[in-house]
Short mmCIF file of C-alpha atoms and ligand atoms in Angstrom, two decimals:
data_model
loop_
_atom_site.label_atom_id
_atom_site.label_comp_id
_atom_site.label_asym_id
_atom_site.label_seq_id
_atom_site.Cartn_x
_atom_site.Cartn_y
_atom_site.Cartn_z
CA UNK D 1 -25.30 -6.77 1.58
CA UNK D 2 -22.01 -7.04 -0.60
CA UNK D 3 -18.97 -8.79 -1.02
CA UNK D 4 -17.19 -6.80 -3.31
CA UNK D 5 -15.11 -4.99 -1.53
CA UNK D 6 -12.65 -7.86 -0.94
CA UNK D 7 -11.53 -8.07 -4.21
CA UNK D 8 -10.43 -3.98 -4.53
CA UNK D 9 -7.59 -3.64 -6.10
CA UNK D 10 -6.99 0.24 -6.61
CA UNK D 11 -5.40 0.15 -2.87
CA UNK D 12 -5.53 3.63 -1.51
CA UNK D 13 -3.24 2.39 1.37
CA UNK D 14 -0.22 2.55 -0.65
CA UNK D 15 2.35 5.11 1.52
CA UNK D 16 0.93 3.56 4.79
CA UNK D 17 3.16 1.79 7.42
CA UNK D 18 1.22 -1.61 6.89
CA UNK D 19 3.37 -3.31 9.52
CA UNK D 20 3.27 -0.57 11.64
CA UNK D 21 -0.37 -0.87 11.84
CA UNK D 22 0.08 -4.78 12.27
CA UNK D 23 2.45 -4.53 15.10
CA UNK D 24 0.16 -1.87 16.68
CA UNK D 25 -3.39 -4.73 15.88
CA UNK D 26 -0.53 -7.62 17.45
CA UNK D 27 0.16 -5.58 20.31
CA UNK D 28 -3.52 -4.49 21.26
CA UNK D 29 -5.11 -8.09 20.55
CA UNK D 30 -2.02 -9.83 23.10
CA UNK D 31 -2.03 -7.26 25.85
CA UNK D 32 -5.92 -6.72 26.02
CA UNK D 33 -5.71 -2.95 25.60
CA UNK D 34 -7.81 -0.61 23.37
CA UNK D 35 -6.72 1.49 20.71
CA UNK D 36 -7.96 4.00 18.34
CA UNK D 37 -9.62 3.03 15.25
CA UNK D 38 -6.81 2.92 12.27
CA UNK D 39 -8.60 4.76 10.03
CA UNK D 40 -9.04 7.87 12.45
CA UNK D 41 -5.92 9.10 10.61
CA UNK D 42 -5.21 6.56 7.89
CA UNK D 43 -6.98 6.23 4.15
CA UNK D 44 -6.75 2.44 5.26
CA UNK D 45 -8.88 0.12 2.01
CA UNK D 46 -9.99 -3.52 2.55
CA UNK D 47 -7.07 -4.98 0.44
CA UNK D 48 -4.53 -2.94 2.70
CA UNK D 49 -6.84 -3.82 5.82
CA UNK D 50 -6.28 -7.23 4.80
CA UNK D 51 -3.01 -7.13 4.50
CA UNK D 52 -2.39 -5.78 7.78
CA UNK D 53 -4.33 -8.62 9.36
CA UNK D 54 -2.00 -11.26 7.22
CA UNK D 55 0.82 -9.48 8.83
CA UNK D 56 -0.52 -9.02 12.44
CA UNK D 57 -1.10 -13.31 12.51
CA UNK D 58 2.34 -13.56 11.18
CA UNK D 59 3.64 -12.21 13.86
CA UNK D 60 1.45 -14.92 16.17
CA UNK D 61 2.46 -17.47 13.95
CA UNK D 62 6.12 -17.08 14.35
CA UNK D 63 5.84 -16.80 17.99
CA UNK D 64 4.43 -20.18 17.67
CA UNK D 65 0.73 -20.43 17.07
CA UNK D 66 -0.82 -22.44 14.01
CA UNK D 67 -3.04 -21.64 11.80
CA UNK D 68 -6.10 -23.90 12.48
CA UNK D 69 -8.69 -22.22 10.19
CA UNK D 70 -10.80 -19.41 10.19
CA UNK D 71 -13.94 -17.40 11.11
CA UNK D 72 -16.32 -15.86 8.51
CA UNK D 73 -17.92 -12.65 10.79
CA UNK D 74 -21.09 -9.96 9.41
CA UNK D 75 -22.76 -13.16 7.65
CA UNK D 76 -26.26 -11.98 9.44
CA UNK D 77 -28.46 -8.92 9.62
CA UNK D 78 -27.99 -9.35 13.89
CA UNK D 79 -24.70 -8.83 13.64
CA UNK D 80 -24.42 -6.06 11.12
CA UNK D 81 -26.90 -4.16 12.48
CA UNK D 82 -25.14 -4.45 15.84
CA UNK D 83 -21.72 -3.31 14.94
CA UNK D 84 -22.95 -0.74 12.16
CA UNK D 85 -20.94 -2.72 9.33
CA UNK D 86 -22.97 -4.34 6.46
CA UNK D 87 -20.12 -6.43 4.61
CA UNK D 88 -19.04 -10.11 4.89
CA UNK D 89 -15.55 -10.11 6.65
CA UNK D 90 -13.32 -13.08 7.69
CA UNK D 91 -10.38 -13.95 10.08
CA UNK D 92 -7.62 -15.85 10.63
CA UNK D 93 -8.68 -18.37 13.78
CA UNK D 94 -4.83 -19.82 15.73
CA UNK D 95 -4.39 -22.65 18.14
CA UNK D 96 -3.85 -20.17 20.92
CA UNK D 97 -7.18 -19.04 20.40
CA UNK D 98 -8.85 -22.04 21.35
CA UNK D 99 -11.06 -23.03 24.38
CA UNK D 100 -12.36 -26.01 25.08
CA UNK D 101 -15.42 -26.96 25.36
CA UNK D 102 -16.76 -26.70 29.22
CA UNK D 103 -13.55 -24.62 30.62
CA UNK D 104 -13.29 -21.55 32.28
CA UNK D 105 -12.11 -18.10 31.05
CA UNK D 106 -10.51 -14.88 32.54
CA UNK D 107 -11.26 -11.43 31.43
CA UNK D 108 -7.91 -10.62 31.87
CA UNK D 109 -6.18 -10.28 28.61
CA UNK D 110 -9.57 -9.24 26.91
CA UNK D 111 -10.79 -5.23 26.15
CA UNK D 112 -14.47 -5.44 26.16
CA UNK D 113 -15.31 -9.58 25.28
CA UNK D 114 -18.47 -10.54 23.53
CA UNK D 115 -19.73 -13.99 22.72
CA UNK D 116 -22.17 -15.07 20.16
CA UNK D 117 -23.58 -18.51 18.67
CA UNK D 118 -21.98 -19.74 15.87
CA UNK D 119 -21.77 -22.90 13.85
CA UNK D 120 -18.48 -25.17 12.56
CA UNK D 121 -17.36 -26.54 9.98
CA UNK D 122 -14.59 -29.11 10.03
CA UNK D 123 -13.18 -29.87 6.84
CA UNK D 124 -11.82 -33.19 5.01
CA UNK D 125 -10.68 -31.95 2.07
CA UNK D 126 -9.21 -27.99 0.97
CA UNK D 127 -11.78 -25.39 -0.84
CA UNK D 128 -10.75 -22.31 -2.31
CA UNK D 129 -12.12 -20.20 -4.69
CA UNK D 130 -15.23 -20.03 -6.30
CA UNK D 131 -17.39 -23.54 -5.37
CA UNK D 132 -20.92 -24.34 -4.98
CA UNK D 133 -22.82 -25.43 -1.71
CA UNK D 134 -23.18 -28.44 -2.56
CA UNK D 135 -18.90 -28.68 -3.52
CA UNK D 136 -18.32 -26.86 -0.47
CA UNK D 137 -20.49 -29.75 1.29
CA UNK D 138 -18.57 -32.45 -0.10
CA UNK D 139 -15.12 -30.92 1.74
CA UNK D 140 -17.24 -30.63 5.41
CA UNK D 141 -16.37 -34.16 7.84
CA UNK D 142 -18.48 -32.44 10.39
CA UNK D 143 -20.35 -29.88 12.31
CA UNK D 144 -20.63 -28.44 15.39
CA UNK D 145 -22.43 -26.22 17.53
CA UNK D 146 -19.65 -23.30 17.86
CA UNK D 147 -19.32 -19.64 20.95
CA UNK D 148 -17.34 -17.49 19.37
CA UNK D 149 -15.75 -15.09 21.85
CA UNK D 150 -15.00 -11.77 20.00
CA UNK D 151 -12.97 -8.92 21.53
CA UNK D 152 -12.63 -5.62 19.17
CA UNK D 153 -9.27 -4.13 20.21
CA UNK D 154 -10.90 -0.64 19.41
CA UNK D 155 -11.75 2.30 21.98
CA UNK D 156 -15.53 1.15 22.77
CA UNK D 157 -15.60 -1.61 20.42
CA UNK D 158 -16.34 0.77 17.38
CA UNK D 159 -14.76 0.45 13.88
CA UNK D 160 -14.81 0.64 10.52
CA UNK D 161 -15.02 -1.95 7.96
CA UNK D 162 -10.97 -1.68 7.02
CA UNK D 163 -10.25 -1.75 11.11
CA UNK D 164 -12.79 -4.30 12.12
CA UNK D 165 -10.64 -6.70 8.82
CA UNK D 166 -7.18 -5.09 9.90
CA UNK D 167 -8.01 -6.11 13.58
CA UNK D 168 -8.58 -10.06 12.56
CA UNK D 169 -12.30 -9.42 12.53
CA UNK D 170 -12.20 -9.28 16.51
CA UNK D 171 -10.77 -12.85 16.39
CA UNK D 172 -10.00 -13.79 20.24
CA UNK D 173 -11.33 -17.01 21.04
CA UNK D 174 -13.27 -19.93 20.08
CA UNK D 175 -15.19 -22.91 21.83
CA UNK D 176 -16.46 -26.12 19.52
CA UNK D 177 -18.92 -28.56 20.82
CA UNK D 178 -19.46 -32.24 19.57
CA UNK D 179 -19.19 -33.26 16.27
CA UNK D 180 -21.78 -34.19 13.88
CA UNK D 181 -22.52 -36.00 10.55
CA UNK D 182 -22.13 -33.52 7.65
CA UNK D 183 -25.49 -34.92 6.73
CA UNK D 184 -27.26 -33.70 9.32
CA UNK D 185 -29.23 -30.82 7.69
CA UNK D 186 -27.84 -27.47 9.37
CA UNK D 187 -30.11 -24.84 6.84
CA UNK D 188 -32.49 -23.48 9.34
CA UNK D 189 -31.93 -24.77 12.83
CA UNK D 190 -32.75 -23.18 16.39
CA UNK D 191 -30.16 -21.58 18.02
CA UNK D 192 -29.86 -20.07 21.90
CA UNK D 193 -27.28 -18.37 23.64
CA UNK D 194 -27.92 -18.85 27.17
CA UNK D 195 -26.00 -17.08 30.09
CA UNK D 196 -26.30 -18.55 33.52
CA UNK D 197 -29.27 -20.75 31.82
CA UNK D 198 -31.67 -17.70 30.64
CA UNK D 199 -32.01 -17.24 27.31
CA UNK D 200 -30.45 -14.11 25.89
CA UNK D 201 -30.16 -14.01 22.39
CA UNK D 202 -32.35 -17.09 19.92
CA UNK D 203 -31.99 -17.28 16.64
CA UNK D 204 -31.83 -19.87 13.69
CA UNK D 205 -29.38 -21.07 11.43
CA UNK D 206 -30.99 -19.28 8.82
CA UNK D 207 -29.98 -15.86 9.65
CA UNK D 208 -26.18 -16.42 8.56
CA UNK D 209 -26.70 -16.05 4.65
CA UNK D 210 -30.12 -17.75 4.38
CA UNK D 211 -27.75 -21.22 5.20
CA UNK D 212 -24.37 -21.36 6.92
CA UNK D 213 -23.50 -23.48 3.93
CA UNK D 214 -22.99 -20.04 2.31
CA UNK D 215 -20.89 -18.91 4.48
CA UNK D 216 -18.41 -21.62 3.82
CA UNK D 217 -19.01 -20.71 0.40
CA UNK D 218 -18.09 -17.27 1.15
CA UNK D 219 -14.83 -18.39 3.27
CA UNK D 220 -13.85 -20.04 0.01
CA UNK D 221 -14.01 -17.52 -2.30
CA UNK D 222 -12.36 -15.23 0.05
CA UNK D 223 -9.45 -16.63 0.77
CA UNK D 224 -8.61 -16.95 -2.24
CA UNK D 225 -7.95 -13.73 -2.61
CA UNK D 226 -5.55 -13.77 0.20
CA UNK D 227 -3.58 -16.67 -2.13
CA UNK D 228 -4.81 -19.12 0.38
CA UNK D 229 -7.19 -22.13 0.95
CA UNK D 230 -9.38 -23.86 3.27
CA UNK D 231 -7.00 -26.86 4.32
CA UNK D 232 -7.87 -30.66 5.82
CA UNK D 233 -8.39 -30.70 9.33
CA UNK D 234 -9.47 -27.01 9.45
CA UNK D 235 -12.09 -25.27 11.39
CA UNK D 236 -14.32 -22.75 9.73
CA UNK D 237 -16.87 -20.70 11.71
CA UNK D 238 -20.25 -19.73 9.92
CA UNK D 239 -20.16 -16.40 11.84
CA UNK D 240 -22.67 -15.35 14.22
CA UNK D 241 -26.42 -16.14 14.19
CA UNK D 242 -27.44 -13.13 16.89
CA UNK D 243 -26.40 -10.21 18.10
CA UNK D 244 -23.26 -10.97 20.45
CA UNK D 245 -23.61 -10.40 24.62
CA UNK D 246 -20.51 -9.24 27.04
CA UNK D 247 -19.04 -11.28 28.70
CA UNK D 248 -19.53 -10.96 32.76
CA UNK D 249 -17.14 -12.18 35.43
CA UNK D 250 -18.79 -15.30 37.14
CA UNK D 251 -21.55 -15.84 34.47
CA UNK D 252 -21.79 -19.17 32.28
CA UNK D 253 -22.46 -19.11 28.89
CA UNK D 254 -24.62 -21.92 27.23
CA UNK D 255 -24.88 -22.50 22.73
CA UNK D 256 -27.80 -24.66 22.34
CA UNK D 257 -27.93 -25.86 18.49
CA UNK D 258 -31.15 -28.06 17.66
CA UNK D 259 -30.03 -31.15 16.35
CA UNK D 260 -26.23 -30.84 16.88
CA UNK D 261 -25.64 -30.28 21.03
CA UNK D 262 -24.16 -27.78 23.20
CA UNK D 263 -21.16 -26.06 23.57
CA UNK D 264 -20.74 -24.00 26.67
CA UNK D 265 -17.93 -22.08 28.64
CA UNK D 266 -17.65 -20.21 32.36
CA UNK D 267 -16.19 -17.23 33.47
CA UNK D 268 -14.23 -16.72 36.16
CA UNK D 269 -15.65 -14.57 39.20
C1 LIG Y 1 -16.75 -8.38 14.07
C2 LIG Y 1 -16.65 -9.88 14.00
C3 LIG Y 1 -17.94 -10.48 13.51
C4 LIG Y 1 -19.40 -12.51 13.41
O1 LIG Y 1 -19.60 -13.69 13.74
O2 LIG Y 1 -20.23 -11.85 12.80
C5 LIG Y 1 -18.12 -11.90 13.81
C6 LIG Y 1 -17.38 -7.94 15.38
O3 LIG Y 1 -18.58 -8.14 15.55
O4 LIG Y 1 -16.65 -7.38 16.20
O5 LIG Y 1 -17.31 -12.59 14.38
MG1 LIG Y 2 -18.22 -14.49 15.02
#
Protein backbone atom coordinates (compact mmCIF):
# COMPACT_ATOMS: atom_id res chain seq x y z
CA UNK A 1 0.00 0.00 0.00
CA UNK A 2 1.07 3.78 -0.48
CA UNK A 3 0.68 7.06 0.76
CA UNK A 4 2.13 9.06 -1.74
CA UNK A 5 -0.35 10.19 -3.57
CA UNK A 6 -1.42 12.83 -1.00
CA UNK A 7 1.35 14.87 -1.39
CA UNK A 8 0.96 15.29 -5.60
CA UNK A 9 1.54 18.37 -6.53
CA UNK A 10 1.51 18.41 -10.50
CA UNK A 11 -2.52 18.85 -10.12
CA UNK A 12 -4.08 17.73 -13.33
CA UNK A 13 -7.40 19.26 -12.04
CA UNK A 14 -6.43 22.66 -12.89
CA UNK A 15 -9.50 24.00 -15.47
CA UNK A 16 -12.03 21.99 -13.30
CA UNK A 17 -15.05 23.63 -11.52
CA UNK A 18 -13.66 22.54 -7.99
CA UNK A 19 -16.66 24.08 -6.26
CA UNK A 20 -18.88 22.91 -8.66
CA UNK A 21 -17.92 19.47 -7.84
CA UNK A 22 -18.12 20.44 -4.00
CA UNK A 23 -21.56 21.81 -4.19
CA UNK A 24 -22.59 18.74 -6.27
CA UNK A 25 -20.48 16.12 -3.09
CA UNK A 26 -22.60 18.85 -0.44
CA UNK A 27 -25.70 18.32 -2.15
CA UNK A 28 -25.56 14.39 -2.58
CA UNK A 29 -24.09 13.72 1.07
CA UNK A 30 -27.30 16.19 2.70
CA UNK A 31 -30.13 14.94 0.55
CA UNK A 32 -29.14 11.13 0.58
CA UNK A 33 -29.13 10.80 -3.21
CA UNK A 34 -26.58 9.07 -5.51
CA UNK A 35 -24.57 10.52 -8.08
CA UNK A 36 -22.16 9.61 -10.70
CA UNK A 37 -18.64 9.11 -9.93
CA UNK A 38 -16.68 12.64 -10.61
CA UNK A 39 -14.16 11.29 -12.47
CA UNK A 40 -16.59 9.64 -15.14
CA UNK A 41 -15.91 12.90 -17.03
CA UNK A 42 -13.33 14.79 -14.99
CA UNK A 43 -9.22 14.26 -14.93
CA UNK A 44 -10.01 14.81 -11.09
CA UNK A 45 -6.07 14.15 -8.95
CA UNK A 46 -5.93 13.57 -5.16
CA UNK A 47 -4.70 17.18 -4.41
CA UNK A 48 -7.80 18.57 -6.46
CA UNK A 49 -9.97 15.64 -4.86
CA UNK A 50 -8.88 17.05 -1.73
CA UNK A 51 -9.61 20.20 -2.31
CA UNK A 52 -13.03 19.60 -3.29
CA UNK A 53 -13.68 17.80 -0.02
CA UNK A 54 -12.15 21.07 1.97
CA UNK A 55 -14.70 22.95 0.05
CA UNK A 56 -17.74 20.56 0.27
CA UNK A 57 -17.25 20.73 4.56
CA UNK A 58 -17.03 24.39 4.16
CA UNK A 59 -20.10 24.61 3.01
CA UNK A 60 -21.37 22.34 6.28
CA UNK A 61 -19.36 24.38 8.35
CA UNK A 62 -20.90 27.64 7.52
CA UNK A 63 -24.29 26.26 7.78
CA UNK A 64 -23.25 25.61 11.24
CA UNK A 65 -21.52 22.35 11.91
CA UNK A 66 -17.97 22.12 13.69
CA UNK A 67 -15.26 20.54 12.91
CA UNK A 68 -14.77 17.84 15.64
CA UNK A 69 -11.95 15.79 14.04
CA UNK A 70 -11.54 13.32 11.57
CA UNK A 71 -11.61 9.75 10.16
CA UNK A 72 -8.55 8.00 8.62
CA UNK A 73 -10.49 5.28 5.99
CA UNK A 74 -8.44 2.24 3.60
CA UNK A 75 -5.99 1.72 6.74
CA UNK A 76 -6.71 -2.29 6.30
CA UNK A 77 -6.46 -4.94 3.63
CA UNK A 78 -10.61 -5.66 4.55
CA UNK A 79 -11.44 -2.58 3.56
CA UNK A 80 -9.37 -2.07 0.46
CA UNK A 81 -10.06 -5.12 -0.87
CA UNK A 82 -13.76 -4.39 -0.38
CA UNK A 83 -14.07 -1.10 -2.09
CA UNK A 84 -11.27 -1.90 -4.81
CA UNK A 85 -9.04 1.16 -3.53
CA UNK A 86 -5.55 0.36 -2.04
CA UNK A 87 -4.50 3.94 -0.63
CA UNK A 88 -4.78 5.50 2.86
CA UNK A 89 -7.53 8.28 2.63
CA UNK A 90 -8.94 10.59 5.37
CA UNK A 91 -12.04 12.81 6.14
CA UNK A 92 -13.24 15.58 7.70
CA UNK A 93 -15.68 14.10 10.74
CA UNK A 94 -18.59 17.39 11.90
CA UNK A 95 -20.76 17.60 14.94
CA UNK A 96 -23.78 16.87 12.81
CA UNK A 97 -22.36 13.69 12.08
CA UNK A 98 -22.48 12.37 15.38
CA UNK A 99 -24.59 9.57 17.06
CA UNK A 100 -24.59 8.66 20.27
CA UNK A 101 -23.83 5.85 21.65
CA UNK A 102 -27.10 3.43 22.10
CA UNK A 103 -29.60 5.69 19.81
CA UNK A 104 -31.51 4.92 16.98
CA UNK A 105 -31.01 5.79 13.27
CA UNK A 106 -33.19 6.31 10.10
CA UNK A 107 -32.21 5.34 6.66
CA UNK A 108 -33.73 8.23 5.46
CA UNK A 109 -31.20 10.74 4.45
CA UNK A 110 -28.63 7.87 3.67
CA UNK A 111 -27.89 6.25 -0.20
CA UNK A 112 -26.74 2.82 0.52
CA UNK A 113 -25.29 3.00 4.58
CA UNK A 114 -22.58 0.70 5.71
CA UNK A 115 -21.12 0.34 9.17
CA UNK A 116 -17.85 -1.03 10.21
CA UNK A 117 -15.71 -1.34 13.59
CA UNK A 118 -13.44 1.20 14.19
CA UNK A 119 -11.32 2.53 17.00
CA UNK A 120 -10.92 6.39 18.60
CA UNK A 121 -8.70 8.43 19.45
CA UNK A 122 -9.38 11.46 21.59
CA UNK A 123 -6.72 13.85 21.71
CA UNK A 124 -5.12 16.23 24.54
CA UNK A 125 -2.80 17.94 22.77
CA UNK A 126 -2.55 18.97 18.53
CA UNK A 127 -0.27 16.63 16.09
CA UNK A 128 0.54 17.49 12.73
CA UNK A 129 3.04 16.54 10.52
CA UNK A 130 5.50 14.05 10.57
CA UNK A 131 5.59 12.35 14.44
CA UNK A 132 6.38 9.05 15.76
CA UNK A 133 3.97 6.50 17.53
CA UNK A 134 5.14 6.92 20.42
CA UNK A 135 4.75 11.27 19.94
CA UNK A 136 1.52 10.61 18.48
CA UNK A 137 0.77 8.56 21.85
CA UNK A 138 1.74 11.23 24.06
CA UNK A 139 -1.21 13.69 22.32
CA UNK A 140 -4.05 10.57 22.82
CA UNK A 141 -6.31 11.29 26.49
CA UNK A 142 -8.23 8.27 25.44
CA UNK A 143 -9.70 5.51 23.44
CA UNK A 144 -12.65 4.10 22.49
CA UNK A 145 -14.32 1.41 20.83
CA UNK A 146 -15.73 3.43 17.64
CA UNK A 147 -19.08 2.21 14.41
CA UNK A 148 -18.38 4.16 11.82
CA UNK A 149 -21.43 4.53 9.58
CA UNK A 150 -20.20 5.20 5.96
CA UNK A 151 -22.52 6.18 3.10
CA UNK A 152 -20.68 6.62 -0.50
CA UNK A 153 -22.82 9.22 -2.28
CA UNK A 154 -21.87 7.32 -5.59
CA UNK A 155 -24.30 5.27 -8.02
CA UNK A 156 -23.78 1.68 -6.26
CA UNK A 157 -21.29 2.77 -3.87
CA UNK A 158 -18.39 2.55 -6.50
CA UNK A 159 -15.53 5.11 -6.88
CA UNK A 160 -12.35 6.01 -7.51
CA UNK A 161 -9.63 6.99 -5.28
CA UNK A 162 -10.02 11.03 -6.23
CA UNK A 163 -14.11 10.54 -5.71
CA UNK A 164 -14.06 8.29 -2.72
CA UNK A 165 -11.39 11.69 -1.11
CA UNK A 166 -13.62 14.35 -3.02
CA UNK A 167 -16.76 12.68 -1.41
CA UNK A 168 -15.27 13.12 2.41
CA UNK A 169 -14.16 9.51 2.29
CA UNK A 170 -17.97 8.42 2.67
CA UNK A 171 -17.99 10.41 5.96
CA UNK A 172 -21.80 10.18 7.30
CA UNK A 173 -21.86 9.26 10.75
CA UNK A 174 -20.10 8.21 13.75
CA UNK A 175 -20.91 6.40 17.17
CA UNK A 176 -18.05 6.43 20.19
CA UNK A 177 -18.31 4.15 23.09
CA UNK A 178 -16.64 4.64 26.62
CA UNK A 179 -13.51 6.03 27.13
CA UNK A 180 -10.37 4.45 28.08
CA UNK A 181 -6.83 5.02 29.52
CA UNK A 182 -4.42 5.81 26.63
CA UNK A 183 -2.39 3.15 28.34
CA UNK A 184 -4.40 0.53 27.74
CA UNK A 185 -2.50 -1.34 24.96
CA UNK A 186 -4.81 -1.10 21.71
CA UNK A 187 -1.94 -2.95 19.11
CA UNK A 188 -3.69 -6.15 18.43
CA UNK A 189 -7.06 -6.42 20.09
CA UNK A 190 -10.32 -8.51 19.12
CA UNK A 191 -12.79 -6.81 17.42
CA UNK A 192 -16.70 -7.91 16.41
CA UNK A 193 -19.29 -6.28 14.62
CA UNK A 194 -22.39 -7.83 15.66
CA UNK A 195 -25.90 -7.17 14.05
CA UNK A 196 -28.93 -8.21 15.99
CA UNK A 197 -26.22 -10.13 18.33
CA UNK A 198 -24.62 -12.56 15.51
CA UNK A 199 -21.40 -11.99 14.66
CA UNK A 200 -20.81 -10.65 11.18
CA UNK A 201 -17.60 -9.38 10.57
CA UNK A 202 -14.31 -10.20 13.56
CA UNK A 203 -11.30 -8.87 13.26
CA UNK A 204 -8.33 -7.42 15.39
CA UNK A 205 -6.84 -4.25 15.92
CA UNK A 206 -4.03 -5.32 14.04
CA UNK A 207 -5.42 -5.18 10.65
CA UNK A 208 -5.51 -1.20 10.53
CA UNK A 209 -1.67 -0.62 9.71
CA UNK A 210 -0.22 -3.46 11.81
CA UNK A 211 -1.43 -0.88 15.00
CA UNK A 212 -4.08 1.83 14.91
CA UNK A 213 -1.34 3.88 16.47
CA UNK A 214 -0.26 4.25 12.81
CA UNK A 215 -3.06 5.39 11.70
CA UNK A 216 -2.97 8.39 13.93
CA UNK A 217 0.38 8.66 12.66
CA UNK A 218 -0.91 8.71 9.26
CA UNK A 219 -3.83 11.36 10.20
CA UNK A 220 -0.90 13.52 11.24
CA UNK A 221 1.12 13.61 8.48
CA UNK A 222 -1.81 14.08 6.32
CA UNK A 223 -3.27 16.85 7.39
CA UNK A 224 -0.65 18.57 7.18
CA UNK A 225 -0.79 18.74 3.89
CA UNK A 226 -4.19 20.20 3.97
CA UNK A 227 -2.33 23.22 6.24
CA UNK A 228 -4.12 21.76 9.15
CA UNK A 229 -3.66 19.87 12.50
CA UNK A 230 -5.04 17.42 14.81
CA UNK A 231 -6.50 19.88 17.57
CA UNK A 232 -7.33 19.28 21.63
CA UNK A 233 -10.49 17.78 22.21
CA UNK A 234 -10.59 16.09 18.75
CA UNK A 235 -11.77 12.76 17.66
CA UNK A 236 -9.73 10.72 15.27
CA UNK A 237 -11.00 7.38 13.87
CA UNK A 238 -8.34 4.55 13.15
CA UNK A 239 -10.48 3.51 10.12
CA UNK A 240 -12.05 0.28 9.76
CA UNK A 241 -10.79 -3.11 11.05
CA UNK A 242 -13.30 -5.37 8.59
CA UNK A 243 -15.01 -5.24 5.75
CA UNK A 244 -18.14 -2.84 6.38
CA UNK A 245 -22.04 -4.48 6.43
CA UNK A 246 -25.38 -2.47 5.19
CA UNK A 247 -27.24 -1.21 7.22
CA UNK A 248 -30.96 -2.91 7.51
CA UNK A 249 -34.12 -1.22 8.74
CA UNK A 250 -34.96 -2.75 12.26
CA UNK A 251 -31.53 -4.47 12.81
CA UNK A 252 -29.09 -3.48 15.81
CA UNK A 253 -25.68 -3.15 15.39
CA UNK A 254 -23.20 -4.21 18.22
CA UNK A 255 -18.81 -3.05 18.22
CA UNK A 256 -17.35 -5.31 20.70
CA UNK A 257 -13.56 -4.12 21.37
CA UNK A 258 -11.59 -6.53 23.86
CA UNK A 259 -10.43 -4.56 26.56
CA UNK A 260 -12.13 -1.19 25.80
CA UNK A 261 -16.29 -1.94 25.73
CA UNK A 262 -19.02 -1.60 23.37
CA UNK A 263 -20.44 0.81 21.32
CA UNK A 264 -23.68 -0.05 19.65
CA UNK A 265 -26.59 1.70 17.65
CA UNK A 266 -30.36 0.56 16.28
CA UNK A 267 -32.12 1.10 13.30
CA UNK A 268 -35.32 2.07 12.89
CA UNK A 269 -37.95 -0.51 11.39
C1 LIG B 1 -14.34 4.70 2.09
C2 LIG B 1 -14.17 5.07 3.53
C3 LIG B 1 -13.25 4.10 4.23
C4 LIG B 1 -12.53 3.10 6.41
O1 LIG B 1 -12.68 3.02 7.65
O2 LIG B 1 -11.76 2.38 5.80
C5 LIG B 1 -13.36 4.08 5.70
C6 LIG B 1 -15.42 3.65 1.92
O3 LIG B 1 -15.19 2.50 2.30
O4 LIG B 1 -16.47 3.99 1.38
O5 LIG B 1 -14.09 4.80 6.34
MG1 LIG C 1 -14.25 4.09 8.41
Amino acid sequence: MSTSTDTSTDSTSSGIDLDELATRADDAAAHGVAIPQFTADHDLDVAGAYAVQAASIGRRLARGEQLVGVKMGLTSRAKMTQVGVDEVIWGRLTDAMHVADGSTVSLDGYVHPRVEPEIAFLLASPLSGPVSAAQAMAAVAAVAPAAEIIDSRFENFRFSLPDVIADNSSSSGFVVGGWSDPATPISNLGMVLERDGRAVEIGSSAAILGDPVRSLVEASRMVAHANMQLEPGWIVLAGGATAAVPLEAGSAYRVLVEHLGTVSFRVVP
